Structure formats: structure tokens, C-alpha cells
Amino acid sequence: MQKIQIMDLKVVIIGAGNLATCLSLELKKHQYNILQVYSRSKKSACTLAEVLECSWTNDLNKVESNADLYILSVSDRAYDVILPQLNFGDALVIHTSGSMPMQILTSYSQRIGVFYPLQTFTKGRAVDFTVIPICIEASNRADLNVLRSIAEKISSSVYEITTVQRKRLHLAAVFCSNFVNHCYALAFEIAKEQQVEFDLLKPLIRETAAKIETLLPIEAQTGPAVRYDENVMNRQKEMLTDHPLWKELYERMSKSIFELQTKK
Amino acid sequence: MQKIQIMDLKVVIIGAGNLATCLSLELKKHQYNILQVYSRSKKSACTLAEVLECSWTNDLNKVESNADLYILSVSDRAYDVILPQLNFGDALVIHTSGSMPMQILTSYSQRIGVFYPLQTFTKGRAVDFTVIPICIEASNRADLNVLRSIAEKISSSVYEITTVQRKRLHLAAVFCSNFVNHCYALAFEIAKEQQVEFDLLKPLIRETAAKIETLLPIEAQTGPAVRYDENVMNRQKEMLTDHPLWKELYERMSKSIFELQTKK
């Protein structure tokens, strides 16, 4: 009974970015009833609505007001602008942000929640939702159960966590995903400057990620900074003379590696 | 004929660290004739020699002088101390360092080279050598061929590169392996402070590494720094108040992500 009700929820998606796109496609795949997509950008709204086979708008005044569930997935600074312009009635309103408190929704609906899939999303790249941890939070038990049902439909890894823990997790995610990817990007640039193929680094990247499946990150640490080998580090920093910011990063990273190793 | 000669080479391993251990075990696996291991540490020398079924010493004066190939795999600052104390006769002498020029060996032998496997090695963790790029360099064509034969025996990915390129590659490797692993370690610490399980972050870590198999790192970049979302970034930095160095890293990383994105 509960299941049928949940599948019948009329859903409106607010946002058409990476996360909004991947999540709404996944919901569609599981037969959820998506009514409409809103995006400030006509093109993004239209593109996503086409795949979802639903209507779209880029006008906040034309967002459907008879939905049961509003999923807000916009950049964190857009919430303040968007929320006061919407009318949710008595629908359940959730956001998907790692770093925003659930309480930003308090003034706009009695029934609020958070649905945070802990993953890096890029439009056009399919991800396997079944392994993605989905972190949920809601203002009441019944809505938490609704979110749990939706989450369990798409993932086998669902966690009820607090705003404080979610913010932590999001910060940790910035380190182990966004910053990690930037390290890949800098390696790419550094190799390119001497006509070295980035592909040579891929087995190393794979093994570095694979190692922490069985070792703690601190046990897996290697490289000159572990033993604070200043000869190596100084020679390496010399190669970064033309990139003062990368050189600073090199210094701080090495210092931080050494500090953490000596603390362990 | 060449092959038989190469398999008959009498090999001495100088060093018993992570790389020396993994490489010598791989050579042993391919039936190379390892005579002896030297390490300053009796325990390390002894442990490795036992698996290699060869002799060991922790006395530089007792290193075998009748070998055909000496593989030096010690920390970069140890070369200056060790090299003058060894007598290589007319053997081929190679090192395995990413950041040392081949020329550090010039004064000690006529036949010198470099054998640099581009991977992160940890004792006790088996790695699949067949996919590891091995970067070789030698002072003459015949010895380069010797190194190529050995490299091709254990890996399907062998590259002849110059000292300048190898140093670059090593610097790039520090970014995309050592620094990446440190980002994992910081994520671990950050999550732990709020009793959040590091395991929740593993699917994200896997996907972050998997993305760059098909996307360029700069295309794969996500997170608040891409759009320089100061609201999110300031709230995240607040959580790092007790860790000034991590906070600095957060700032520099975010700045560098944004710079690279705007440059593209």
C-alpha cells in the first residue's frame, strides 16, 4: 500500500544541474511520476524535460503547485532567491545539498527533508545508484519513511544522518573527490608541459584508489613527504617555479602529510 | 641467446624498502638470479633475503663484487653515502628513483641506467606489474636493450624516457598519488571527528578515480570551488578552524581549482 502511494507521488524537480539531472533520471527509471522540471536556464530545463518526458518551465511563477514532492537541487546560493517565490501547499519539500541545513526550508513548508546522494555527478555520465550512499533527514517520522522508501528503491545504502554529520560528510567529500580530482588535473598539466602522456599515470591513479579499500589512508601513504626528504622536495618545487600557487600547494600538502604521519 | 644471457644475470639488490621489496620479488617470480640483498637495517635485509632465498648483508663492505647488475633502490638522500663505498667492477648499475638524474651514477660505473616503475608500492601489498609503466634510461644502447628485456619480462608497458621527463613524471605522480592519498587521509580524519564512517566515502572515491578513465580531469571537476561558491566554502572552512593547515589547504585548493577552470 505504502509502496503504491510512493510511486504515485507527483514530483517536481527544481534545478537541472548535474545532481538534479542524474537523480531525476534515476527516479524516472524507477517509474516515478515526474510532472515538471524548473530551471532558470530554458535550455537546461528543456533538455532535461525532454528525457524525463515531462513539462518544463523557466518561470518560477509557473511551477506546478499541486505536486506531492518538490525536490530542490540548485546551487546553495540559489535557495534564498528561489524559495520565497514558490508555493508548496502541504507537499513534502526536500533539498539535495550536502552543506545546507534542513532548516532553510522551515519557513516554506511544514513537511521538510533532505535527500543527499553522496557522489560526484557529471551530466552525460551514467552512475550506478545502487552503490551510492543516500543520506536522508526529515522533520517528521512519516516523511522520513517516505524518503527512506524512495532512497531504498534506488540504492542499497541508505543512512539517516543529522545536518551536522551531513555537513561533515560533505566537507570530507570535497577533500576526497573535488580536491583529489584537482590533483589529477594538476598532474595532467605538469606532465603535459614535458610532453608526457597522462595515460602513463592512470595505473598509478587506479592503484592509489584501490589501496584504501584494504588499507587505512594513513598506512597507504608513500612519497618524499612521508620521510620529509627535503632533497627531493626542493628539486620538485624548483619545477613549479612558474606556478606559484601549485608550489604553495606542494609545500602545504607535504607539510600536512608529514604532520599526520608523525601524529599517528 | 640474449634472453638466456639476461636470465643468467647475477643481480644484487641495494635497498629493502617498499620499491626494492616489490621489484625484487617480481624479478624472483620471473626466475632472475638474485645473489644478495643489502640494507642498512639488518631486519629489513634479512626479511627480504628470506623470501628471495638469497644472502643478505647490512655491511657495505660485504656487498658481492661479482654481480652483473646492481639495482639501487634507496631513499634519494642515501645515494651519496652509499655509492662511494661500493665497487661495481664493469657491471651495469641502475637506480629506481623518479627524481634522481641517471648521472649520479657516472663516477661509479661505465655502464649506468635507470629503471623506474611508476607505481605506489607498499610492502605486503601485491601489485600487478604487468600494467605498471616502466620507464627506462641507459648510457648506451646495449644496456638500454638489457633494461628493456627485463622490463618487458615483467610489464607490458615499457617507455624509454629522458631524465627530464622522468623527473616531471615523478612530480606528476606525487600529485596524483601521494597528494591524492593525503586527501583521502584528511577526509578520513574529518569524517571521524563527527563519528561518520569513512566507508561511506568509498563509492565516491571509486567514482572519482573512474571518471578520469573517460573524461579529462578538468571536465570531471565538480564541487563548490568550480563556481567559487563562497557561501559553501566559508561554511566549510569554519569547520576547519581547529586545523589551520587543513584550512589553508582548503583555501589554496579551491583557489587553484577555480583558476584552472577559468583558464580552460
Short mmCIF file of C-alpha atoms in Angstrom, two decimals:
data_model
loop_
_atom_site.label_atom_id
_atom_site.label_comp_id
_atom_site.label_asym_id
_atom_site.label_seq_id
_atom_site.Cartn_x
_atom_site.Cartn_y
_atom_site.Cartn_z
CA MET A 1 0.00 0.00 0.00
CA GLN A 2 2.77 2.42 1.14
CA LYS A 3 4.77 1.43 -1.95
CA ILE A 4 1.98 2.20 -4.39
CA GLN A 5 1.37 5.56 -2.73
CA ILE A 6 5.02 6.48 -3.04
CA MET A 7 5.19 5.53 -6.70
CA ASP A 8 2.14 7.71 -7.25
CA LEU A 9 3.74 10.82 -5.77
CA LYS A 10 3.65 13.71 -8.20
CA VAL A 11 7.20 15.04 -8.27
CA VAL A 12 8.52 18.45 -9.34
CA ILE A 13 12.24 18.90 -9.86
CA ILE A 14 13.64 22.36 -9.15
CA GLY A 15 17.03 22.57 -10.83
CA ALA A 16 18.64 20.95 -13.86
CA GLY A 17 22.30 20.77 -12.89
CA ASN A 18 24.48 17.66 -12.59
CA LEU A 19 22.82 16.28 -9.48
CA ALA A 20 19.24 17.24 -10.48
CA THR A 21 19.79 15.58 -13.85
CA CYS A 22 21.27 12.32 -12.61
CA LEU A 23 18.80 11.96 -9.73
CA SER A 24 15.68 12.73 -11.75
CA LEU A 25 16.76 10.32 -14.47
CA GLU A 26 17.18 7.65 -11.84
CA LEU A 27 13.72 8.37 -10.41
CA LYS A 28 12.24 8.22 -13.90
CA LYS A 29 13.96 4.88 -14.43
CA HIS A 30 12.10 3.61 -11.38
CA GLN A 31 8.76 4.82 -12.76
CA TYR A 32 8.36 7.85 -10.55
CA ASN A 33 5.81 10.31 -11.75
CA ILE A 34 7.75 13.44 -12.60
CA LEU A 35 5.40 16.30 -13.51
CA GLN A 36 7.75 19.12 -14.31
CA VAL A 37 11.27 20.48 -14.29
CA TYR A 38 12.16 24.04 -13.43
CA SER A 39 15.47 25.65 -14.32
CA ARG A 40 16.47 29.31 -14.65
CA SER A 41 18.06 28.25 -17.91
CA LYS A 42 15.49 27.49 -20.60
CA LYS A 43 17.92 25.22 -22.40
CA SER A 44 18.73 23.11 -19.33
CA ALA A 45 15.05 22.84 -18.33
CA CYS A 46 14.05 21.86 -21.82
CA THR A 47 16.84 19.32 -22.32
CA LEU A 48 16.11 17.55 -19.06
CA ALA A 49 12.32 17.63 -19.51
CA GLU A 50 12.71 16.00 -22.89
CA VAL A 51 14.45 12.95 -21.41
CA LEU A 52 12.06 12.85 -18.48
CA GLU A 53 9.08 13.22 -20.81
CA CYS A 54 7.54 15.88 -18.62
CA SER A 55 6.75 19.58 -18.83
CA TRP A 56 9.24 22.29 -18.01
CA THR A 57 9.37 25.96 -17.11
CA ASN A 58 11.96 28.63 -16.53
CA ASP A 59 9.42 30.86 -14.80
CA LEU A 60 9.12 30.38 -11.05
CA ASN A 61 5.50 31.60 -11.19
CA LYS A 62 4.62 28.69 -13.42
CA VAL A 63 5.94 25.92 -11.21
CA GLU A 64 3.13 23.39 -10.64
CA SER A 65 1.53 23.91 -7.22
CA ASN A 66 -0.24 20.56 -6.98
CA ALA A 67 2.76 18.25 -6.60
CA ASP A 68 3.29 15.94 -3.60
CA LEU A 69 7.06 16.19 -3.55
CA TYR A 70 9.36 19.04 -4.51
CA ILE A 71 13.00 18.15 -4.95
CA LEU A 72 15.17 21.24 -4.86
CA SER A 73 18.58 20.68 -6.33
CA VAL A 74 20.14 24.03 -7.09
CA SER A 75 23.41 25.70 -6.13
CA ASP A 76 23.48 26.57 -2.44
CA ARG A 77 23.28 30.29 -3.01
CA ALA A 78 20.13 30.00 -5.15
CA TYR A 79 17.90 28.69 -2.34
CA ASP A 80 17.42 32.14 -0.78
CA VAL A 81 16.25 33.55 -4.08
CA ILE A 82 14.06 30.66 -5.21
CA LEU A 83 12.32 29.56 -2.01
CA PRO A 84 10.28 32.74 -1.29
CA GLN A 85 8.87 32.64 -4.81
CA LEU A 86 7.41 29.17 -4.59
CA ASN A 87 4.18 27.88 -3.13
CA PHE A 88 4.39 24.29 -1.93
CA GLY A 89 0.99 23.91 -0.28
CA ASP A 90 1.24 20.94 2.09
CA ALA A 91 3.67 19.00 -0.07
CA LEU A 92 6.91 17.47 1.15
CA VAL A 93 9.83 19.74 0.24
CA ILE A 94 13.37 18.42 0.22
CA HIS A 95 16.76 19.63 -0.87
CA THR A 96 19.78 17.62 -2.01
CA SER A 97 22.60 19.75 -0.69
CA GLY A 98 25.42 18.39 1.41
CA SER A 99 26.16 21.65 3.13
CA MET A 100 22.78 23.35 3.70
CA PRO A 101 20.88 22.73 6.95
CA MET A 102 17.46 21.15 6.58
CA GLN A 103 16.12 24.19 8.43
CA ILE A 104 16.50 26.53 5.43
CA LEU A 105 13.18 25.01 4.31
CA THR A 106 11.34 25.61 7.59
CA SER A 107 9.59 28.84 6.60
CA TYR A 108 8.26 27.39 3.38
CA SER A 109 6.63 24.11 4.34
CA GLN A 110 5.53 22.09 7.36
CA ARG A 111 6.98 18.96 5.82
CA ILE A 112 10.67 19.23 5.01
CA GLY A 113 13.61 16.95 4.46
CA VAL A 114 16.98 16.30 2.88
CA PHE A 115 17.94 13.68 0.32
CA TYR A 116 21.69 13.79 -0.19
CA PRO A 117 23.28 11.26 -2.55
CA LEU A 118 26.98 11.19 -1.71
CA GLN A 119 28.51 11.05 -5.16
CA THR A 120 30.14 13.21 -7.84
CA PHE A 121 27.74 13.72 -10.73
CA THR A 122 28.51 14.82 -14.25
CA LYS A 123 25.80 15.21 -16.86
CA GLY A 124 26.10 12.59 -19.54
CA ARG A 125 27.93 10.14 -17.32
CA ALA A 126 25.80 7.29 -16.02
CA VAL A 127 26.40 6.30 -12.43
CA ASP A 128 25.36 3.16 -10.61
CA PHE A 129 22.96 4.48 -7.97
CA THR A 130 22.69 1.13 -6.21
CA VAL A 131 26.07 1.68 -4.53
CA ILE A 132 25.64 5.37 -3.75
CA PRO A 133 25.10 6.15 -0.07
CA ILE A 134 21.95 8.23 0.26
CA CYS A 135 21.78 10.33 3.39
CA ILE A 136 18.29 11.28 4.49
CA GLU A 137 16.82 13.60 7.11
CA ALA A 138 13.22 14.77 7.65
CA SER A 139 11.23 16.86 10.09
CA ASN A 140 8.89 14.00 10.99
CA ARG A 141 8.94 10.24 11.11
CA ALA A 142 6.32 9.71 8.37
CA ASP A 143 8.23 11.81 5.86
CA LEU A 144 11.48 10.16 6.85
CA ASN A 145 9.83 6.88 5.91
CA VAL A 146 8.76 8.31 2.57
CA LEU A 147 12.33 9.40 1.88
CA ARG A 148 13.66 6.06 3.04
CA SER A 149 11.33 4.23 0.64
CA ILE A 150 12.42 6.37 -2.28
CA ALA A 151 16.09 6.03 -1.32
CA GLU A 152 15.87 2.26 -0.89
CA LYS A 153 14.23 1.97 -4.27
CA ILE A 154 17.33 3.34 -5.97
CA SER A 155 20.17 2.47 -3.59
CA SER A 156 21.14 -0.35 -1.27
CA SER A 157 22.96 2.04 1.02
CA VAL A 158 20.66 4.45 2.90
CA TYR A 159 21.66 6.37 6.02
CA GLU A 160 19.69 8.56 8.36
CA ILE A 161 22.11 11.28 9.43
CA THR A 162 21.89 14.68 11.11
CA THR A 163 22.58 18.04 9.48
CA VAL A 164 25.84 18.27 11.45
CA GLN A 165 27.02 14.88 10.19
CA ARG A 166 25.94 15.62 6.63
CA LYS A 167 27.90 18.86 6.58
CA ARG A 168 30.93 16.93 7.79
CA LEU A 169 30.45 14.28 5.17
CA HIS A 170 30.18 16.94 2.51
CA LEU A 171 33.42 18.55 3.67
CA ALA A 172 35.11 15.15 3.67
CA ALA A 173 33.72 14.57 0.17
CA VAL A 174 35.23 17.83 -1.06
CA PHE A 175 38.62 16.55 0.08
CA CYS A 176 38.37 13.01 -1.27
CA SER A 177 36.65 13.89 -4.52
CA ASN A 178 36.92 17.54 -5.61
CA PHE A 179 40.44 18.04 -4.29
CA VAL A 180 41.50 14.60 -5.46
CA ASN A 181 40.27 15.38 -8.95
CA HIS A 182 42.16 18.66 -8.87
CA CYS A 183 45.33 16.74 -8.01
CA TYR A 184 44.67 14.65 -11.13
CA ALA A 185 44.20 17.87 -13.10
CA LEU A 186 47.49 19.32 -11.85
CA ALA A 187 49.29 16.06 -12.64
CA PHE A 188 47.85 16.30 -16.13
CA GLU A 189 49.11 19.87 -16.57
CA ILE A 190 52.53 19.06 -15.10
CA ALA A 191 53.00 16.03 -17.36
CA LYS A 192 51.80 17.94 -20.42
CA GLU A 193 54.46 20.62 -20.01
CA GLN A 194 57.09 17.98 -20.83
CA GLN A 195 55.03 16.14 -23.45
CA VAL A 196 54.45 13.25 -21.08
CA GLU A 197 51.21 11.34 -21.68
CA PHE A 198 48.70 11.50 -18.81
CA ASP A 199 47.81 7.88 -19.61
CA LEU A 200 51.09 6.75 -18.06
CA LEU A 201 49.72 7.93 -14.72
CA LYS A 202 46.46 6.02 -14.88
CA PRO A 203 47.65 2.70 -13.41
CA LEU A 204 49.07 4.71 -10.51
CA ILE A 205 45.78 6.56 -10.01
CA ARG A 206 43.89 3.26 -10.04
CA GLU A 207 46.22 1.62 -7.56
CA THR A 208 46.15 4.67 -5.25
CA ALA A 209 42.36 4.45 -5.09
CA ALA A 210 42.41 0.64 -4.80
CA LYS A 211 44.85 0.64 -1.90
CA ILE A 212 42.45 2.26 0.54
CA GLU A 213 39.90 -0.49 0.00
CA THR A 214 42.05 -2.55 2.34
CA LEU A 215 44.50 -0.14 3.98
CA LEU A 216 43.76 2.94 6.09
CA PRO A 217 44.77 6.05 4.12
CA ILE A 218 47.50 6.81 6.64
CA GLU A 219 49.01 3.34 6.16
CA ALA A 220 48.85 3.70 2.39
CA GLN A 221 50.78 6.97 2.36
CA THR A 222 54.01 6.95 0.34
CA GLY A 223 56.25 9.59 -1.23
CA PRO A 224 59.00 12.01 -0.26
CA ALA A 225 56.87 13.95 2.26
CA VAL A 226 56.42 10.88 4.49
CA ARG A 227 60.13 10.99 5.35
CA TYR A 228 60.30 14.76 4.76
CA ASP A 229 63.03 14.20 2.16
CA GLU A 230 63.97 17.83 1.54
CA ASN A 231 66.38 16.99 -1.27
CA VAL A 232 63.60 15.52 -3.37
CA MET A 233 61.04 18.09 -2.31
CA ASN A 234 63.29 21.04 -3.13
CA ARG A 235 64.10 19.64 -6.57
CA GLN A 236 60.40 19.10 -7.19
CA LYS A 237 59.46 22.58 -6.06
CA GLU A 238 62.01 24.03 -8.47
CA MET A 239 59.98 22.56 -11.32
CA LEU A 240 56.99 24.57 -10.11
CA THR A 241 58.69 27.97 -10.14
CA ASP A 242 56.39 29.21 -12.90
CA HIS A 243 53.29 28.16 -10.94
CA PRO A 244 53.47 29.85 -7.52
CA LEU A 245 50.05 28.56 -6.41
CA TRP A 246 50.88 24.95 -7.30
CA LYS A 247 54.19 25.35 -5.48
CA GLU A 248 52.37 26.59 -2.38
CA LEU A 249 50.03 23.61 -2.63
CA TYR A 250 53.04 21.31 -2.88
CA GLU A 251 54.53 22.83 0.28
CA ARG A 252 51.35 22.74 2.34
CA MET A 253 50.47 19.22 1.22
CA SER A 254 53.95 17.92 2.07
CA LYS A 255 53.87 19.62 5.45
CA SER A 256 50.42 18.22 6.18
CA ILE A 257 51.42 14.69 5.12
CA PHE A 258 54.44 14.79 7.42
CA GLU A 259 52.40 16.20 10.33
CA LEU A 260 49.76 13.49 10.05
CA GLN A 261 52.39 10.74 9.79
CA THR A 262 54.25 11.91 12.89
CA LYS A 263 50.96 12.17 14.82
CA LYS A 264 49.94 8.58 14.09
CA MET B 1 70.50 -16.22 -26.76
CA GLN B 2 70.03 -12.66 -25.46
CA LYS B 3 67.17 -13.92 -23.31
CA ILE B 4 69.19 -16.65 -21.72
CA GLN B 5 72.01 -14.23 -21.02
CA ILE B 6 69.60 -11.83 -19.33
CA MET B 7 68.04 -14.52 -17.17
CA ASP B 8 71.55 -15.53 -16.14
CA LEU B 9 72.48 -12.09 -14.90
CA LYS B 10 73.64 -12.17 -11.31
CA VAL B 11 71.68 -9.46 -9.55
CA VAL B 12 72.39 -7.61 -6.31
CA ILE B 13 69.65 -5.52 -4.72
CA ILE B 14 70.78 -2.49 -2.75
CA GLY B 15 67.88 -1.44 -0.51
CA ALA B 16 64.94 -3.23 1.09
CA GLY B 17 62.25 -0.55 1.14
CA ASN B 18 58.81 -0.70 -0.48
CA LEU B 19 60.03 -0.43 -4.05
CA ALA B 20 63.12 -2.64 -3.60
CA THR B 21 60.92 -5.29 -2.00
CA CYS B 22 58.15 -5.31 -4.61
CA LEU B 23 60.55 -5.14 -7.55
CA SER B 24 62.92 -7.84 -6.34
CA LEU B 25 60.01 -10.16 -5.56
CA GLU B 26 58.75 -9.63 -9.09
CA LEU B 27 62.20 -10.40 -10.55
CA LYS B 28 62.42 -13.52 -8.42
CA LYS B 29 59.00 -14.58 -9.69
CA HIS B 30 60.42 -14.38 -13.22
CA GLN B 31 63.38 -16.58 -12.25
CA TYR B 32 66.01 -13.87 -12.09
CA ASN B 33 69.13 -14.87 -10.29
CA ILE B 34 69.26 -12.66 -7.21
CA LEU B 35 72.52 -13.14 -5.33
CA GLN B 36 72.19 -10.81 -2.41
CA VAL B 37 70.27 -8.03 -0.69
CA TYR B 38 71.90 -5.16 1.13
CA SER B 39 70.07 -2.94 3.61
CA ARG B 40 71.37 -0.70 6.37
CA SER B 41 68.72 -2.34 8.51
CA LYS B 42 69.61 -5.92 9.40
CA LYS B 43 65.96 -6.79 9.92
CA SER B 44 64.83 -5.47 6.53
CA ALA B 45 67.74 -7.14 4.70
CA CYS B 46 67.12 -10.43 6.45
CA THR B 47 63.34 -10.41 5.90
CA LEU B 48 63.65 -9.70 2.21
CA ALA B 49 66.54 -12.16 1.67
CA GLU B 50 64.48 -14.89 3.24
CA VAL B 51 61.67 -14.52 0.68
CA LEU B 52 64.15 -14.13 -2.16
CA GLU B 53 66.13 -17.15 -0.94
CA CYS B 54 69.41 -15.29 -1.28
CA SER B 55 72.13 -13.99 1.00
CA TRP B 56 71.99 -10.62 2.72
CA THR B 57 74.26 -8.12 4.37
CA ASN B 58 73.98 -4.86 6.24
CA ASP B 59 77.66 -4.12 5.75
CA LEU B 60 78.54 -2.20 2.58
CA ASN B 61 82.00 -3.77 2.57
CA LYS B 62 80.42 -7.18 2.18
CA VAL B 63 78.31 -6.45 -0.87
CA GLU B 64 79.14 -9.02 -3.58
CA SER B 65 81.50 -7.55 -6.15
CA ASN B 66 80.98 -10.18 -8.87
CA ALA B 67 77.39 -9.35 -9.86
CA ASP B 68 76.35 -8.35 -13.39
CA LEU B 69 73.61 -5.98 -12.37
CA TYR B 70 73.28 -3.78 -9.31
CA ILE B 71 69.82 -2.38 -8.65
CA LEU B 72 69.98 0.53 -6.25
CA SER B 73 66.66 1.33 -4.67
CA VAL B 74 67.26 3.51 -1.64
CA SER B 75 65.94 6.86 -0.50
CA ASP B 76 67.28 9.66 -2.67
CA ARG B 77 69.49 11.12 0.03
CA ALA B 78 71.21 7.77 0.66
CA TYR B 79 72.85 7.54 -2.78
CA ASP B 80 75.63 9.99 -1.90
CA VAL B 81 76.56 7.97 1.14
CA ILE B 82 76.29 4.51 -0.36
CA LEU B 83 77.75 4.90 -3.86
CA PRO B 84 81.35 5.81 -2.91
CA GLN B 85 81.55 2.74 -0.69
CA LEU B 86 80.69 0.22 -3.38
CA ASN B 87 82.79 -1.41 -6.07
CA PHE B 88 80.81 -2.38 -9.16
CA GLY B 89 83.61 -3.54 -11.45
CA ASP B 90 82.27 -3.44 -15.00
CA ALA B 91 78.71 -4.35 -14.01
CA LEU B 92 75.60 -2.47 -15.07
CA VAL B 93 74.47 -0.17 -12.26
CA ILE B 94 70.95 1.21 -12.21
CA HIS B 95 68.77 3.15 -9.82
CA THR B 96 64.99 3.16 -9.49
CA SER B 97 64.38 6.75 -8.45
CA GLY B 98 61.92 9.01 -10.19
CA SER B 99 63.66 12.19 -9.24
CA MET B 100 67.41 11.44 -9.42
CA PRO B 101 69.30 12.04 -12.67
CA MET B 102 70.92 9.00 -14.22
CA GLN B 103 74.19 10.92 -13.99
CA ILE B 104 74.54 10.47 -10.23
CA LEU B 105 75.94 7.04 -11.17
CA THR B 106 78.51 8.33 -13.67
CA SER B 107 81.52 8.34 -11.35
CA TYR B 108 80.91 4.80 -10.21
CA SER B 109 80.48 2.78 -13.36
CA GLN B 110 80.88 2.96 -17.11
CA ARG B 111 77.54 1.26 -17.57
CA ILE B 112 74.66 3.05 -15.91
CA GLY B 113 70.92 3.26 -16.23
CA VAL B 114 67.55 3.91 -14.63
CA PHE B 115 64.65 1.52 -14.13
CA TYR B 116 61.69 3.46 -12.77
CA PRO B 117 58.41 1.62 -12.22
CA LEU B 118 55.72 4.29 -11.98
CA GLN B 119 53.62 2.96 -9.14
CA THR B 120 52.99 3.34 -5.41
CA PHE B 121 54.43 0.39 -3.54
CA THR B 122 53.63 -0.80 -0.05
CA LYS B 123 55.33 -3.84 1.47
CA GLY B 124 52.90 -6.69 1.89
CA ARG B 125 50.58 -5.48 -0.85
CA ALA B 126 50.88 -7.37 -4.12
CA VAL B 127 50.71 -5.27 -7.26
CA ASP B 128 50.10 -6.38 -10.81
CA PHE B 129 53.37 -5.44 -12.53
CA THR B 130 52.05 -6.21 -15.99
CA VAL B 131 50.16 -2.89 -16.09
CA ILE B 132 52.84 -0.76 -14.43
CA PRO B 133 54.60 1.63 -16.81
CA ILE B 134 58.33 1.04 -16.52
CA CYS B 135 60.46 3.99 -17.56
CA ILE B 136 63.98 3.13 -18.64
CA GLU B 137 67.11 5.07 -19.49
CA ALA B 138 70.70 3.92 -20.06
CA SER B 139 74.06 5.35 -21.02
CA ASN B 140 74.42 3.07 -24.03
CA ARG B 141 72.21 1.21 -26.48
CA ALA B 142 73.25 -2.31 -25.42
CA ASP B 143 72.41 -1.68 -21.79
CA LEU B 144 69.16 0.01 -22.75
CA ASN B 145 68.29 -3.23 -24.52
CA VAL B 146 69.14 -5.22 -21.41
CA LEU B 147 66.86 -3.00 -19.34
CA ARG B 148 64.15 -3.20 -21.97
CA SER B 149 64.28 -7.01 -21.91
CA ILE B 150 63.98 -7.10 -18.14
CA ALA B 151 61.18 -4.52 -18.16
CA GLU B 152 59.23 -6.31 -20.90
CA LYS B 153 59.53 -9.55 -18.99
CA ILE B 154 57.53 -8.09 -16.12
CA SER B 155 55.40 -5.37 -17.73
CA SER B 156 53.56 -4.78 -20.97
CA SER B 157 54.11 -1.05 -20.70
CA VAL B 158 57.75 0.00 -21.16
CA TYR B 159 58.87 3.54 -22.01
CA GLU B 160 62.24 4.96 -22.86
CA ILE B 161 62.24 8.44 -21.36
CA THR B 162 64.80 11.10 -20.53
CA THR B 163 65.83 12.21 -17.05
CA VAL B 164 63.92 15.47 -17.57
CA GLN B 165 60.71 13.64 -18.47
CA ARG B 166 61.13 11.16 -15.65
CA LYS B 167 61.51 13.96 -13.10
CA ARG B 168 58.32 15.51 -14.47
CA LEU B 169 56.51 12.22 -14.30
CA HIS B 170 57.62 11.75 -10.73
CA LEU B 171 56.36 15.21 -9.80
CA ALA B 172 53.04 14.46 -11.51
CA ALA B 173 52.93 11.15 -9.62
CA VAL B 174 53.39 12.95 -6.31
CA PHE B 175 50.29 15.00 -7.12
CA CYS B 176 48.07 12.21 -8.39
CA SER B 177 49.13 9.59 -5.87
CA ASN B 178 50.80 10.93 -2.70
CA PHE B 179 48.69 14.10 -2.50
CA VAL B 180 45.56 12.22 -3.54
CA ASN B 181 46.13 9.71 -0.76
CA HIS B 182 46.62 12.56 1.69
CA CYS B 183 43.24 13.97 0.63
CA TYR B 184 41.77 10.56 1.46
CA ALA B 185 43.54 10.70 4.83
CA LEU B 186 42.16 14.17 5.61
CA ALA B 187 38.65 13.06 4.59
CA PHE B 188 39.09 10.14 6.98
CA GLU B 189 40.09 12.44 9.85
CA ILE B 190 37.32 14.95 9.10
CA ALA B 191 34.64 12.27 8.98
CA LYS B 192 35.95 10.63 12.15
CA GLU B 193 35.55 13.82 14.17
CA GLN B 194 31.77 13.51 13.77
CA GLN B 195 31.66 9.71 14.06
CA VAL B 196 30.98 9.37 10.34
CA GLU B 197 32.22 6.10 8.81
CA PHE B 198 34.95 6.51 6.18
CA ASP B 199 33.32 3.62 4.28
CA LEU B 200 30.50 5.96 3.20
CA LEU B 201 33.07 7.84 1.14
CA LYS B 202 34.42 4.84 -0.73
CA PRO B 203 31.91 4.76 -3.61
CA LEU B 204 32.69 8.44 -4.15
CA ILE B 205 36.43 7.76 -4.15
CA ARG B 206 35.96 4.92 -6.65
CA GLU B 207 33.81 7.03 -8.97
CA THR B 208 36.21 9.99 -8.77
CA ALA B 209 39.05 7.76 -9.97
CA ALA B 210 36.84 6.00 -12.55
CA LYS B 211 35.67 9.26 -14.11
CA ILE B 212 39.06 10.19 -15.47
CA GLU B 213 39.28 6.94 -17.41
CA THR B 214 36.98 8.62 -19.93
CA LEU B 215 36.91 12.32 -19.03
CA LEU B 216 39.78 14.78 -18.84
CA PRO B 217 40.35 15.76 -15.20
CA ILE B 218 39.31 19.32 -15.93
CA GLU B 219 35.99 18.11 -17.39
CA ALA B 220 35.42 15.84 -14.41
CA GLN B 221 35.83 18.64 -11.86
CA THR B 222 32.83 19.26 -9.59
CA GLY B 223 32.27 20.96 -6.23
CA PRO B 224 31.80 24.44 -4.77
CA ALA B 225 35.18 25.76 -5.93
CA VAL B 226 34.29 25.30 -9.61
CA ARG B 227 31.70 28.10 -9.31
CA TYR B 228 33.61 29.74 -6.44
CA ASP B 229 30.56 29.44 -4.20
CA GLU B 230 31.83 31.45 -1.25
CA ASN B 231 28.78 30.68 0.91
CA VAL B 232 29.55 26.98 0.85
CA MET B 233 33.29 27.48 1.06
CA ASN B 234 33.09 29.78 4.07
CA ARG B 235 30.82 27.41 5.93
CA GLN B 236 33.19 24.55 5.15
CA LYS B 237 36.26 26.49 6.25
CA GLU B 238 34.55 27.22 9.57
CA MET B 239 34.55 23.50 10.26
CA LEU B 240 38.35 23.54 9.90
CA THR B 241 39.01 26.26 12.47
CA ASP B 242 40.83 23.81 14.73
CA HIS B 243 43.09 22.68 11.88
CA PRO B 244 44.77 25.79 10.44
CA LEU B 245 46.92 23.82 7.99
CA TRP B 246 43.94 21.89 6.57
CA LYS B 247 42.07 25.19 6.28
CA GLU B 248 44.95 26.70 4.32
CA LEU B 249 44.96 23.64 2.07
CA TYR B 250 41.22 24.07 1.56
CA GLU B 251 41.73 27.70 0.53
CA ARG B 252 44.65 27.06 -1.82
CA MET B 253 42.98 24.05 -3.41
CA SER B 254 39.74 25.95 -4.01
CA LYS B 255 41.62 28.90 -5.47
CA SER B 256 43.63 26.62 -7.73
CA ILE B 257 40.51 24.72 -8.91
CA PHE B 258 38.84 27.98 -9.82
CA GLU B 259 41.93 29.33 -11.59
CA LEU B 260 42.31 26.23 -13.71
CA GLN B 261 38.60 26.18 -14.62
CA THR B 262 38.61 29.81 -15.72
CA LYS B 263 41.75 29.23 -17.77
CA LYS B 264 40.26 26.36 -19.77
#
